[in-house]
Coordinates of N, CA and C and ligand atoms in Angstrom, one line a residue:
M1 N -87.0 216.2 -6.4 CA -86.5 216.3 -7.7 C -86.0 217.7 -8.0
G2 N -85.5 217.9 -9.2 CA -85.4 219.2 -9.6 C -84.0 219.8 -9.7
A3 N -83.9 221.0 -9.2 CA -82.8 221.9 -9.7 C -81.5 221.5 -9.1
A4 N -81.0 220.4 -9.4 CA -79.7 220.0 -8.9 C -78.6 220.5 -9.8
G5 N -77.9 219.6 -10.4 CA -76.8 220.0 -11.2 C -77.1 220.7 -12.5
K6 N -76.2 221.5 -13.0 CA -76.4 222.1 -14.3 C -75.8 221.2 -15.4
I7 N -76.2 221.5 -16.6 CA -75.9 220.6 -17.7 C -75.2 221.5 -18.8
L8 N -74.0 221.1 -19.2 CA -73.3 221.7 -20.3 C -73.9 221.1 -21.6
V9 N -74.3 222.0 -22.5 CA -75.0 221.5 -23.7 C -74.3 222.0 -25.0
S10 N -74.2 221.2 -26.0 CA -73.7 221.6 -27.3 C -74.6 222.7 -27.9
A11 N -73.9 223.8 -28.4 CA -74.7 224.9 -28.9 C -75.5 224.5 -30.1
C12 N -75.0 223.7 -31.0 CA -75.7 223.3 -32.2 C -77.0 222.5 -31.8
L13 N -77.0 221.8 -30.7 CA -78.1 221.1 -30.2 C -79.2 222.1 -29.7
M14 N -78.8 223.3 -29.3 CA -79.8 224.3 -28.9 C -80.2 225.2 -30.1
G15 N -79.9 224.8 -31.3 CA -80.3 225.6 -32.4 C -79.4 226.6 -33.0
H16 N -78.2 226.7 -32.4 CA -77.2 227.7 -32.9 C -76.6 227.1 -34.2
A17 N -76.5 227.9 -35.2 CA -75.9 227.5 -36.5 C -74.4 227.6 -36.4
V18 N -73.7 226.7 -35.7 CA -72.3 226.8 -35.5 C -71.5 225.6 -36.0
R19 N -72.2 224.7 -36.6 CA -71.5 223.5 -37.1 C -70.6 223.8 -38.3
Y20 N -69.7 222.9 -38.6 CA -68.7 223.1 -39.7 C -69.4 223.4 -41.0
D21 N -70.7 222.9 -41.2 CA -71.4 223.2 -42.4 C -72.3 224.4 -42.3
G22 N -72.2 225.2 -41.2 CA -72.9 226.4 -41.1 C -74.4 226.1 -40.6
K23 N -74.7 224.9 -40.2 CA -76.0 224.6 -39.8 C -76.1 224.3 -38.3
A24 N -77.3 224.2 -37.8 CA -77.5 223.8 -36.4 C -78.0 222.3 -36.5
K25 N -78.2 221.7 -35.3 CA -78.8 220.4 -35.3 C -79.7 220.3 -34.1
P26 N -80.8 221.1 -34.1 CA -81.6 221.3 -32.9 C -82.3 220.0 -32.4
L27 N -82.3 219.9 -31.1 CA -83.0 218.8 -30.5 C -84.2 219.4 -29.8
H28 N -85.4 218.8 -30.1 CA -86.6 219.2 -29.5 C -87.1 218.2 -28.5
H29 N -87.1 218.5 -27.2 CA -87.4 217.5 -26.2 C -87.9 218.3 -25.0
A30 N -88.9 217.7 -24.4 CA -89.5 218.4 -23.2 C -88.5 218.6 -22.1
C31 N -87.5 217.7 -21.9 CA -86.5 217.9 -20.9 C -85.7 219.1 -21.1
L32 N -85.3 219.3 -22.4 CA -84.5 220.5 -22.7 C -85.3 221.8 -22.3
D33 N -86.6 221.8 -22.7 CA -87.4 223.0 -22.4 C -87.5 223.2 -20.8
R34 N -87.6 222.1 -20.1 CA -87.7 222.3 -18.6 C -86.4 222.7 -18.0
W35 N -85.3 222.1 -18.5 CA -84.0 222.5 -17.9 C -83.7 224.0 -18.3
Q36 N -84.1 224.4 -19.5 CA -83.9 225.8 -19.9 C -84.7 226.7 -18.9
A37 N -86.0 226.3 -18.7 CA -86.8 227.1 -17.8 C -86.3 227.2 -16.4
E38 N -85.6 226.1 -16.0 CA -85.0 226.1 -14.6 C -83.7 226.8 -14.6
G39 N -83.2 227.2 -15.7 CA -81.9 227.9 -15.7 C -80.7 227.0 -15.5
R40 N -80.8 225.8 -16.0 CA -79.8 224.8 -15.7 C -78.9 224.5 -16.9
L41 N -79.2 225.1 -18.0 CA -78.4 224.8 -19.2 C -77.3 225.8 -19.4
V42 N -76.1 225.3 -19.7 CA -74.9 226.1 -20.0 C -74.5 225.8 -21.4
T43 N -74.7 226.7 -22.3 CA -74.5 226.4 -23.7 C -73.1 226.8 -24.2
I44 N -72.5 225.9 -24.9 CA -71.2 226.3 -25.5 C -71.0 225.5 -26.8
C45 N -70.3 226.1 -27.8 CA -69.8 225.4 -28.9 C -68.2 225.4 -28.7
P46 N -67.7 224.3 -28.3 CA -66.2 224.3 -27.9 C -65.4 224.9 -29.1
E47 N -65.7 224.4 -30.3 CA -64.9 224.8 -31.5 C -64.9 226.3 -31.7
M48 N -66.1 226.9 -31.6 CA -66.2 228.3 -31.8 C -65.5 229.1 -30.7
S49 N -65.6 228.5 -29.5 CA -65.0 229.2 -28.4 C -63.4 229.3 -28.5
A50 N -62.9 228.4 -29.4 CA -61.5 228.4 -29.7 C -61.2 229.2 -30.9
G51 N -62.2 229.9 -31.4 CA -61.9 230.8 -32.5 C -62.1 230.2 -33.9
M52 N -62.6 229.0 -34.0 CA -62.8 228.4 -35.3 C -64.0 229.1 -36.1
P53 N -63.8 229.2 -37.4 CA -64.9 229.9 -38.1 C -66.0 229.1 -38.5
V54 N -67.1 229.7 -38.9 CA -68.3 229.0 -39.4 C -68.6 229.6 -40.8
P55 N -68.6 228.7 -41.9 CA -68.3 227.3 -41.8 C -66.8 227.1 -41.8
R56 N -66.5 225.8 -41.6 CA -65.1 225.4 -41.5 C -65.0 224.0 -42.1
P57 N -63.8 223.6 -42.6 CA -63.7 222.2 -43.2 C -64.0 221.2 -42.1
P58 N -64.7 220.1 -42.5 CA -64.9 219.0 -41.6 C -63.5 218.5 -41.1
A59 N -63.5 218.0 -39.8 CA -62.3 217.5 -39.2 C -62.6 216.2 -38.5
E60 N -61.6 215.3 -38.5 CA -61.7 214.0 -37.8 C -60.4 213.8 -37.0
I61 N -60.6 213.0 -36.0 CA -59.4 212.5 -35.3 C -58.7 211.5 -36.1
A62 N -57.4 211.6 -36.4 CA -56.7 210.8 -37.4 C -56.5 209.4 -36.9
E63 N -56.4 208.5 -37.9 CA -56.0 207.1 -37.7 C -56.8 206.3 -36.7
G64 N -58.1 206.6 -36.6 CA -59.0 205.8 -35.8 C -58.7 206.0 -34.3
R65 N -58.1 207.1 -33.9 CA -57.8 207.3 -32.5 C -59.0 208.1 -31.9
S66 N -58.8 208.5 -30.6 CA -59.9 209.2 -29.9 C -59.5 210.4 -29.2
G67 N -60.4 211.0 -28.5 CA -60.2 212.3 -27.9 C -59.1 212.2 -26.8
A68 N -59.1 211.1 -26.0 CA -58.1 210.9 -25.0 C -56.7 210.9 -25.6
D69 N -56.6 210.3 -26.8 CA -55.3 210.3 -27.5 C -54.8 211.7 -27.9
V70 N -55.8 212.5 -28.3 CA -55.5 213.9 -28.7 C -55.0 214.6 -27.4
L71 N -55.6 214.4 -26.3 CA -55.2 215.1 -25.1 C -53.8 214.7 -24.6
S72 N -53.5 213.5 -24.9 CA -52.2 213.0 -24.4 C -51.1 213.1 -25.5
G73 N -51.4 213.7 -26.6 CA -50.4 214.0 -27.6 C -50.2 212.8 -28.5
R74 N -51.0 211.8 -28.5 CA -50.8 210.6 -29.3 C -51.6 210.6 -30.6
A75 N -52.4 211.6 -30.8 CA -53.2 211.7 -32.0 C -53.4 213.1 -32.4
R76 N -53.7 213.3 -33.7 CA -53.9 214.6 -34.2 C -55.3 214.8 -34.8
V77 N -55.8 216.0 -34.9 CA -57.1 216.2 -35.5 C -56.8 216.9 -36.8
I78 N -57.3 216.3 -37.9 CA -57.0 216.8 -39.3 C -58.2 217.2 -40.0
E79 N -58.1 218.3 -40.7 CA -59.2 218.7 -41.6 C -59.3 217.9 -42.9
A80 N -60.4 217.8 -43.5 CA -60.5 217.1 -44.8 C -59.6 217.7 -45.8
T81 N -59.4 219.0 -45.7 CA -58.5 219.7 -46.6 C -57.0 219.6 -46.2
G82 N -56.7 218.9 -45.1 CA -55.3 218.5 -44.8 C -54.7 219.3 -43.7
G83 N -55.4 220.4 -43.2 CA -54.9 221.2 -42.1 C -54.8 220.4 -40.8
D84 N -53.8 220.7 -40.0 CA -53.7 220.1 -38.7 C -54.3 221.1 -37.7
V85 N -55.4 220.7 -37.1 CA -56.1 221.6 -36.2 C -56.1 221.1 -34.7
T86 N -55.1 220.3 -34.4 CA -55.0 219.6 -33.1 C -55.0 220.6 -32.0
D87 N -54.2 221.7 -32.1 CA -54.1 222.6 -31.0 C -55.4 223.3 -30.8
G88 N -56.1 223.7 -31.9 CA -57.4 224.3 -31.7 C -58.4 223.4 -31.0
F89 N -58.4 222.1 -31.3 CA -59.4 221.2 -30.7 C -59.0 221.0 -29.2
R90 N -57.7 221.0 -28.9 CA -57.4 220.9 -27.5 C -57.8 222.1 -26.7
Q91 N -57.6 223.3 -27.4 CA -58.1 224.5 -26.7 C -59.6 224.5 -26.5
A92 N -60.3 224.0 -27.6 CA -61.8 223.9 -27.5 C -62.2 223.1 -26.3
A93 N -61.6 222.0 -26.1 CA -61.9 221.1 -25.0 C -61.6 221.7 -23.7
E94 N -60.5 222.4 -23.6 CA -60.2 223.1 -22.3 C -61.2 224.2 -22.0
N95 N -61.6 224.9 -23.0 CA -62.6 225.9 -22.8 C -63.9 225.4 -22.3
A96 N -64.3 224.2 -22.9 CA -65.6 223.6 -22.4 C -65.4 223.1 -21.0
L97 N -64.3 222.6 -20.6 CA -64.1 222.1 -19.3 C -64.1 223.3 -18.3
R98 N -63.4 224.4 -18.7 CA -63.3 225.5 -17.8 C -64.7 226.1 -17.5
L99 N -65.5 226.2 -18.6 CA -66.9 226.7 -18.4 C -67.7 225.8 -17.5
A100 N -67.6 224.5 -17.8 CA -68.3 223.5 -17.0 C -68.0 223.6 -15.5
L101 N -66.7 223.8 -15.2 CA -66.3 223.8 -13.8 C -66.7 225.2 -13.2
E102 N -66.6 226.2 -13.9 CA -66.9 227.6 -13.4 C -68.4 227.7 -13.1
T103 N -69.2 227.0 -13.9 CA -70.7 227.2 -13.7 C -71.4 226.0 -12.9
G104 N -70.6 225.1 -12.5 CA -71.1 224.0 -11.6 C -71.9 222.9 -12.4
C105 N -71.4 222.7 -13.6 CA -72.1 221.6 -14.4 C -71.6 220.2 -13.8
T106 N -72.5 219.4 -13.6 CA -72.2 218.0 -13.2 C -72.4 217.0 -14.3
H107 N -73.1 217.5 -15.3 CA -73.5 216.6 -16.5 C -73.3 217.4 -17.8
A108 N -73.2 216.7 -18.9 CA -73.1 217.3 -20.2 C -74.0 216.5 -21.2
L109 N -74.6 217.2 -22.1 CA -75.4 216.6 -23.1 C -74.8 217.2 -24.5
L110 N -74.2 216.3 -25.2 CA -73.4 216.7 -26.3 C -73.8 215.9 -27.6
I111 N -73.7 216.6 -28.7 CA -74.1 215.9 -30.0 C -73.1 214.8 -30.3
D112 N -73.6 213.6 -30.6 CA -72.7 212.5 -30.9 C -72.1 212.6 -32.3
G113 N -70.9 212.1 -32.5 CA -70.3 212.0 -33.8 C -69.3 213.1 -34.1
S114 N -69.3 214.1 -33.3 CA -68.4 215.2 -33.5 C -67.0 214.9 -32.9
P115 N -65.9 215.4 -33.6 CA -64.6 215.2 -33.0 C -64.3 215.9 -31.7
S116 N -65.2 216.9 -31.4 CA -65.2 217.5 -30.1 C -66.2 216.9 -29.2
C117 N -67.5 217.0 -29.6 CA -68.6 216.7 -28.7 C -69.0 215.2 -28.7
G118 N -68.6 214.4 -29.6 CA -69.0 213.0 -29.7 C -68.6 212.3 -28.4
S119 N -69.6 211.5 -27.9 CA -69.3 210.8 -26.7 C -69.5 209.3 -26.7
R120 N -70.1 208.8 -27.8 CA -70.2 207.4 -28.0 C -69.6 206.9 -29.3
R121 N -69.8 207.7 -30.4 CA -69.3 207.3 -31.7 C -68.7 208.5 -32.3
I122 N -67.6 208.3 -33.0 CA -66.9 209.4 -33.8 C -66.5 208.8 -35.1
Y123 N -66.2 209.7 -36.1 CA -65.7 209.2 -37.4 C -64.3 208.6 -37.2
D124 N -63.9 207.7 -38.2 CA -62.7 207.0 -38.0 C -61.4 207.6 -38.5
G125 N -61.6 208.8 -39.0 CA -60.4 209.5 -39.5 C -60.1 209.4 -41.0
G126 N -60.9 208.6 -41.6 CA -60.7 208.4 -43.1 C -61.5 209.2 -44.0
F127 N -62.4 210.1 -43.4 CA -63.3 210.9 -44.2 C -64.1 210.2 -45.2
S128 N -64.5 209.0 -44.8 CA -65.3 208.1 -45.7 C -66.7 207.9 -45.1
G129 N -67.1 208.6 -44.1 CA -68.4 208.5 -43.5 C -68.5 207.3 -42.5
R130 N -67.4 206.6 -42.2 CA -67.5 205.5 -41.3 C -67.3 206.0 -39.9
K131 N -68.1 205.5 -39.0 CA -68.0 205.8 -37.5 C -67.6 204.6 -36.8
Q132 N -67.0 204.8 -35.6 CA -66.6 203.8 -34.7 C -66.8 204.2 -33.3
D133 N -66.8 203.3 -32.3 CA -66.9 203.6 -31.0 C -65.8 204.6 -30.5
G134 N -66.1 205.6 -29.8 CA -65.1 206.5 -29.3 C -65.7 207.8 -28.9
E135 N -64.8 208.7 -28.4 CA -65.3 210.0 -28.0 C -64.4 211.1 -28.5
G136 N -65.0 212.3 -28.6 CA -64.2 213.5 -29.1 C -63.4 214.1 -28.0
V137 N -62.7 215.1 -28.3 CA -61.7 215.7 -27.4 C -62.4 216.4 -26.2
A138 N -63.5 217.1 -26.4 CA -64.2 217.8 -25.3 C -64.9 216.7 -24.4
A139 N -65.5 215.8 -25.0 CA -66.1 214.7 -24.2 C -65.1 214.0 -23.3
A140 N -63.9 213.8 -23.9 CA -62.9 213.1 -23.1 C -62.4 213.9 -21.9
I141 N -62.2 215.2 -22.1 CA -61.6 216.0 -21.0 C -62.7 216.2 -19.9
L142 N -63.9 216.3 -20.4 CA -65.0 216.4 -19.4 C -65.1 215.2 -18.5
R143 N -65.1 214.0 -19.2 CA -65.2 212.8 -18.4 C -64.0 212.6 -17.5
R144 N -62.8 213.0 -18.0 CA -61.6 212.9 -17.2 C -61.7 213.7 -15.9
H145 N -62.5 214.7 -15.9 CA -62.7 215.5 -14.7 C -64.0 215.3 -14.0
G146 N -64.6 214.1 -14.2 CA -65.7 213.6 -13.4 C -67.1 214.1 -13.9
I147 N -67.2 214.8 -15.0 CA -68.5 215.2 -15.5 C -69.1 214.1 -16.3
R148 N -70.4 213.8 -16.0 CA -71.1 212.7 -16.7 C -71.6 213.2 -18.0
V149 N -71.0 212.6 -19.1 CA -71.4 213.0 -20.4 C -72.4 212.1 -21.1
F150 N -73.4 212.6 -21.6 CA -74.4 211.9 -22.4 C -74.5 212.4 -23.8
A151 N -74.8 211.5 -24.7 CA -75.0 211.9 -26.1 C -76.4 212.4 -26.3
D152 N -76.7 213.1 -27.3 CA -78.0 213.7 -27.6 C -79.1 212.6 -27.5
H153 N -78.8 211.4 -28.1 CA -79.8 210.4 -28.1 C -80.0 209.7 -26.8
E154 N -79.2 210.1 -25.8 CA -79.4 209.6 -24.4 C -80.0 210.5 -23.5
I155 N -80.8 211.5 -24.0 CA -81.3 212.6 -23.1 C -82.3 212.0 -22.1
E156 N -83.0 210.9 -22.4 CA -83.9 210.4 -21.4 C -83.1 209.7 -20.2
A157 N -82.0 209.1 -20.6 CA -81.2 208.5 -19.5 C -80.6 209.6 -18.7
L158 N -80.2 210.7 -19.3 CA -79.7 211.8 -18.5 C -80.7 212.3 -17.6
A159 N -81.9 212.5 -18.1 CA -83.0 213.0 -17.2 C -83.3 212.1 -16.0
A160 N -83.3 210.8 -16.3 CA -83.5 209.8 -15.3 C -82.4 209.9 -14.2
E161 N -81.2 210.1 -14.7 CA -80.1 210.2 -13.7 C -80.0 211.5 -12.9
I162 N -80.3 212.6 -13.6 CA -80.0 213.8 -12.9 C -81.3 214.3 -12.1
D163 N -82.4 213.8 -12.5 CA -83.7 214.3 -11.9 C -84.5 213.1 -11.3
G164 N -84.1 211.9 -11.6 CA -84.8 210.8 -11.1 C -86.1 210.5 -11.8
R165 N -86.3 211.1 -13.0 CA -87.5 210.9 -13.8 C -87.2 211.2 -15.2
P166 N -87.9 210.6 -16.1 CA -87.6 210.8 -17.5 C -87.9 212.1 -18.1
I167 N -89.0 212.8 -17.8 CA -89.3 214.1 -18.3 C -89.8 215.0 -17.2
Ligands
SF4_1 S1 -68.1 221.7 -31.5 FE1 -69.9 220.7 -30.5 S2 -71.3 222.4 -30.3 FE2 -69.7 223.1 -31.7 S3 -70.7 222.6 -33.7 FE3 -69.4 220.9 -33.1 S4 -70.8 219.5 -32.2 FE4 -71.8 221.5 -32.2

């Protein structure tokens, strides 16, 4: 068992107050503590790495599309206040990918629901609180390059896959 692949992890999951609302969303789990102790976590906030401020307006991928559509130029990322932040979100995703490849990450554990880090569910672009199946821009680019992406609520499945045991 043990010190195999590294894991790219959302900074807000690690307690960093980097979300659009200026808050963190820490996950407390024995697996995270162990991976941290083993030096296997690589922390990034993709959006902050692309120079986005904290706090910032909430943003969603427009018109019910997903991260893959943003990468291929078929969808935009729009702030609730109307700004087009598509280029910034693409840069954020590329930064996450570059760091993952440079540091040998085989897996990622990202907070679900975010237009960058979401990997199972994202908001539908209407700013009405509705979510749909889909992934954010960073999750999409990581998967495209073979990195196995898990949502925060899938941490035990990640542990089982990467270490062959749940905790
Ligand atoms: S981009 Fe990812 S790490 Fe940064 S605040 Fe959003 S969900 Fe958290």
